Amino acid sequence: MRLDKFICKSTEYSLLEASGLIEERRVRVNGLVVTKASSQAHINNIVTLDNEPLTPRPFRYFLLNKPADTVCSNVDEVFPSVLNLLNAERLSELHMVGRLDADTTGLLLVTDDGHWSFNLTSPEKKCEKVYKVMLSRPISPDVAKLFREGILLQGESTPTLPAKLKIIDPYNALLTLTEGRFHQVKRMFFATGNRVKALHRQRIGNLELDVDIGHWRSLTLEEVGDLSL
Ligand code: URA
């Protein structure tokens, strides 16, 4: 990670303050003074501040059941950030792994481990995300085939990756995606002449939503590792 970030994660200094400490030549990596805040510091490097060794706090991983009318950004003018539900320290260091719309509910992952979230959201990873969808019109039976083959969404140049649609009843279905384009579920149904009335994410990879709406828990190390595979 960047040296300034390494300092923030090991102390109570802000990013700006960390960068000042580096400029003041008070930070060494493996015994050598480093003056660029953007230099990389590996977890195995010995980083010192005023000759005192620094140890970054462990990364944090949360699973949260997002309520409607909350947003997946740190600040918003209309709705509160979903982060307000986490009574955790240093909220500003956390980010959401992929976003859900303000009106979407369900499984959301939150972390301060940028590499982990980047890996999890990369389309090559093909991590399954399962959504429960309620539609405003009956789902036509040929939609499952369209989604399986991939459809071209408005304004895009590549079709969606094969998606699995399990129709529960005429107005309700489970949709499994392995990518996360902007408003993807809503746009896919819109392309079939339908409209999503309610959307709920119930699974990511092997991780099922197992906390009540508005509640959260930390992931176990095993769950973190499983999602990294
Ligand atoms: N697709 C959407 O359209 N909205 C979400 O919140 C998630 C996936």
Coordinates of C-alpha atoms and ligand atoms in Angstrom, one line a residue:
M1 CA 0.0 0.0 0.0
R2 CA 1.0 3.6 -0.3
L3 CA 3.4 4.9 2.4
D4 CA 1.0 7.7 3.5
K5 CA -1.8 5.1 3.8
F6 CA 0.5 2.7 5.7
I7 CA 1.1 5.5 8.3
C8 CA -2.7 6.3 8.6
K9 CA -3.5 2.6 9.1
S10 CA -0.9 2.4 11.9
T11 CA -1.5 5.6 13.7
E12 CA -4.3 8.2 14.2
Y13 CA -2.7 10.6 11.7
S14 CA -4.8 11.7 8.7
L15 CA -3.6 11.2 5.1
L16 CA -2.5 14.9 4.9
E17 CA -0.6 14.7 8.2
A18 CA 1.0 11.4 7.1
S19 CA 2.2 13.1 4.0
G20 CA 3.7 16.0 6.1
L21 CA 5.6 13.5 8.3
I22 CA 7.1 11.9 5.2
E23 CA 8.1 15.3 3.8
E24 CA 9.7 16.2 7.1
R25 CA 12.0 13.1 6.6
R26 CA 10.7 11.4 9.8
V27 CA 9.7 8.2 8.0
R28 CA 12.0 5.4 7.1
V29 CA 11.4 2.2 5.1
N30 CA 13.9 -0.6 5.9
G31 CA 16.2 2.0 7.5
L32 CA 16.2 4.5 4.5
V33 CA 14.4 7.9 4.6
V34 CA 11.6 8.0 2.0
T35 CA 10.3 11.4 1.0
K36 CA 7.5 10.5 -1.4
A37 CA 4.1 9.8 0.1
S38 CA 3.1 7.8 -3.0
S39 CA 6.0 5.2 -2.5
Q40 CA 4.8 1.7 -1.9
A41 CA 5.3 0.1 1.5
H42 CA 4.9 -3.7 1.7
I43 CA 3.5 -5.2 4.8
N44 CA 6.8 -7.0 5.4
N45 CA 8.8 -3.8 5.2
I46 CA 10.0 -2.2 8.5
V47 CA 8.5 1.2 8.5
T48 CA 9.4 3.6 11.3
L49 CA 8.2 7.0 12.3
D50 CA 10.8 8.9 14.4
N51 CA 12.6 5.6 14.7
E52 CA 9.5 3.9 16.2
P53 CA 8.3 0.8 14.2
L54 CA 4.7 1.1 12.8
T55 CA 2.3 -1.8 12.5
P56 CA -0.9 -1.3 10.4
R57 CA -4.2 -2.3 12.0
P58 CA -5.7 -5.4 10.4
F59 CA -8.1 -4.9 7.6
R60 CA -11.9 -4.9 8.4
Y61 CA -14.6 -6.8 6.5
F62 CA -18.3 -6.4 7.2
L63 CA -21.5 -7.9 5.9
L64 CA -24.5 -5.7 6.1
N65 CA -28.2 -5.9 5.3
K66 CA -28.9 -2.6 3.6
P67 CA -32.3 -1.0 4.1
A68 CA -34.0 1.0 1.4
D69 CA -33.5 4.7 1.4
T70 CA -29.8 4.5 2.3
V71 CA -26.9 5.1 -0.1
C72 CA -23.6 3.4 -0.9
S73 CA -21.5 6.5 -0.8
N74 CA -20.0 8.3 2.1
V75 CA -22.1 11.4 1.7
D76 CA -25.3 12.2 -0.1
E77 CA -27.8 15.1 0.0
V78 CA -31.0 13.0 0.1
F79 CA -30.4 9.8 1.9
P80 CA -28.1 8.8 4.8
S81 CA -25.0 6.7 4.0
V82 CA -25.4 3.0 4.8
L83 CA -22.1 3.4 6.7
N84 CA -24.0 5.1 9.5
L85 CA -25.4 1.8 10.4
L86 CA -22.0 0.4 11.3
N87 CA -21.0 1.4 14.8
A88 CA -17.3 1.0 13.8
E89 CA -14.4 3.4 14.2
R90 CA -12.8 5.4 11.4
L91 CA -15.8 5.1 9.0
S92 CA -14.1 7.3 6.5
E93 CA -11.5 4.5 5.8
L94 CA -14.3 2.1 4.7
H95 CA -15.8 1.6 1.3
M96 CA -18.6 -0.6 -0.2
V97 CA -17.7 -3.5 -2.4
G98 CA -19.9 -2.7 -5.4
R99 CA -22.9 -0.4 -5.0
L100 CA -26.6 -1.0 -4.5
D101 CA -29.1 1.6 -5.5
A102 CA -30.8 3.7 -2.8
D103 CA -34.0 1.6 -3.2
T104 CA -32.2 -1.7 -3.3
T105 CA -32.0 -3.8 -0.1
G106 CA -29.9 -6.7 1.0
L107 CA -26.4 -8.0 1.1
L108 CA -23.6 -5.4 1.0
L109 CA -19.9 -5.9 1.8
V110 CA -17.9 -3.1 3.4
T111 CA -14.2 -3.1 3.9
D112 CA -11.0 -1.0 4.1
D113 CA -9.1 -3.6 2.0
G114 CA -8.9 -2.1 -1.5
H115 CA -7.1 -5.1 -3.1
W116 CA -9.7 -7.5 -1.8
S117 CA -12.7 -5.5 -3.1
F118 CA -11.0 -4.8 -6.4
N119 CA -10.4 -8.5 -6.9
L120 CA -13.9 -9.4 -5.9
T121 CA -15.6 -6.9 -8.3
S122 CA -13.4 -7.6 -11.3
P123 CA -15.5 -9.2 -14.0
E124 CA -12.8 -11.9 -14.6
K125 CA -13.5 -13.2 -11.1
K126 CA -17.0 -14.2 -12.2
C127 CA -18.3 -14.0 -8.6
E128 CA -22.0 -14.8 -8.5
K129 CA -24.4 -12.2 -7.1
V130 CA -28.0 -13.4 -6.6
Y131 CA -30.9 -10.9 -6.7
K132 CA -34.5 -11.4 -5.8
V133 CA -36.5 -9.2 -8.2
M134 CA -40.1 -8.1 -8.1
L135 CA -41.5 -6.9 -11.5
S136 CA -44.4 -4.7 -12.4
R137 CA -45.5 -6.9 -15.3
P138 CA -45.6 -10.7 -15.7
I139 CA -42.2 -12.0 -16.8
S140 CA -42.4 -13.4 -20.2
P141 CA -41.1 -17.0 -20.4
D142 CA -38.5 -16.1 -23.2
V143 CA -36.6 -13.7 -20.9
A144 CA -34.6 -16.6 -19.3
K145 CA -33.2 -17.5 -22.7
L146 CA -32.4 -13.8 -23.5
F147 CA -30.5 -13.4 -20.3
R148 CA -28.7 -16.7 -20.7
E149 CA -27.4 -15.6 -24.1
G150 CA -26.6 -12.0 -23.0
I151 CA -28.3 -8.8 -24.1
L152 CA -27.0 -5.5 -25.3
L153 CA -27.9 -2.7 -22.9
Q154 CA -28.6 0.8 -24.2
G155 CA -25.4 2.7 -24.7
E156 CA -23.1 -0.3 -24.2
S157 CA -20.9 -2.0 -26.8
T158 CA -20.7 -5.5 -25.3
P159 CA -23.6 -7.8 -24.3
T160 CA -24.1 -8.8 -20.7
L161 CA -22.4 -12.0 -19.5
P162 CA -24.7 -15.1 -19.4
A163 CA -27.1 -14.7 -16.4
K164 CA -29.4 -17.2 -14.8
L165 CA -33.0 -16.4 -14.3
K166 CA -35.2 -18.6 -12.1
I167 CA -38.9 -17.5 -12.4
I168 CA -40.6 -18.0 -9.1
D169 CA -44.0 -16.8 -10.2
P170 CA -45.2 -14.3 -12.9
Y171 CA -44.0 -11.3 -10.9
N172 CA -41.0 -12.6 -9.0
A173 CA -37.7 -14.1 -10.0
L174 CA -34.1 -14.8 -8.9
L175 CA -31.4 -13.4 -11.1
T176 CA -27.8 -14.5 -10.8
L177 CA -25.2 -12.2 -12.3
T178 CA -21.4 -12.5 -12.5
E179 CA -20.7 -8.9 -13.3
G180 CA -21.9 -5.6 -11.9
R181 CA -22.7 -2.9 -14.5
F182 CA -24.4 0.3 -13.5
H183 CA -28.1 -0.4 -12.6
Q184 CA -27.6 -3.7 -14.3
V185 CA -30.7 -5.6 -13.1
K186 CA -33.1 -2.8 -13.7
R187 CA -31.7 -2.1 -17.2
M188 CA -31.8 -5.8 -18.1
F189 CA -35.5 -6.0 -17.3
F190 CA -36.2 -2.6 -18.8
A191 CA -34.7 -4.0 -22.1
T192 CA -37.4 -6.7 -22.0
G193 CA -40.2 -4.2 -21.6
N194 CA -40.6 -4.7 -17.9
R195 CA -39.8 -2.6 -14.8
V196 CA -38.2 -3.6 -11.5
K197 CA -40.5 -2.8 -8.5
A198 CA -38.3 -4.1 -5.8
L199 CA -34.7 -5.5 -5.7
H200 CA -33.0 -7.4 -2.9
R201 CA -29.5 -8.9 -3.1
Q202 CA -29.4 -12.2 -1.1
R203 CA -26.1 -13.8 -1.9
I204 CA -22.5 -13.0 -3.0
G205 CA -20.4 -16.0 -3.9
N206 CA -21.1 -18.5 -1.1
L207 CA -22.0 -15.8 1.3
E208 CA -25.8 -15.8 2.2
L209 CA -27.4 -12.8 3.9
D210 CA -27.9 -13.9 7.5
V211 CA -28.5 -10.7 9.5
D212 CA -31.7 -8.7 9.8
I213 CA -32.4 -5.6 7.8
G214 CA -30.3 -2.7 9.1
H215 CA -27.9 -5.1 11.0
W216 CA -24.4 -6.2 10.3
R217 CA -21.6 -8.6 11.3
S218 CA -17.9 -9.0 10.7
L219 CA -16.9 -11.6 8.2
T220 CA -14.8 -14.6 9.5
L221 CA -11.3 -15.0 8.1
E222 CA -12.5 -18.1 6.3
E223 CA -15.3 -16.1 4.6
V224 CA -12.8 -13.4 3.6
G225 CA -10.5 -16.1 2.2
D226 CA -13.3 -17.9 0.4
L227 CA -14.3 -14.7 -1.5
S228 CA -10.7 -14.1 -2.5
L229 CA -10.4 -17.4 -4.4
Ligands
URA1 N1 -28.7 -3.8 -10.3 C1 -29.5 -2.7 -10.2 O1 -30.2 -2.3 -11.1 N2 -29.5 -2.1 -9.0 C2 -28.8 -2.5 -7.9 O2 -28.8 -1.9 -6.8 C3 -28.0 -3.6 -8.1 C4 -27.9 -4.3 -9.3

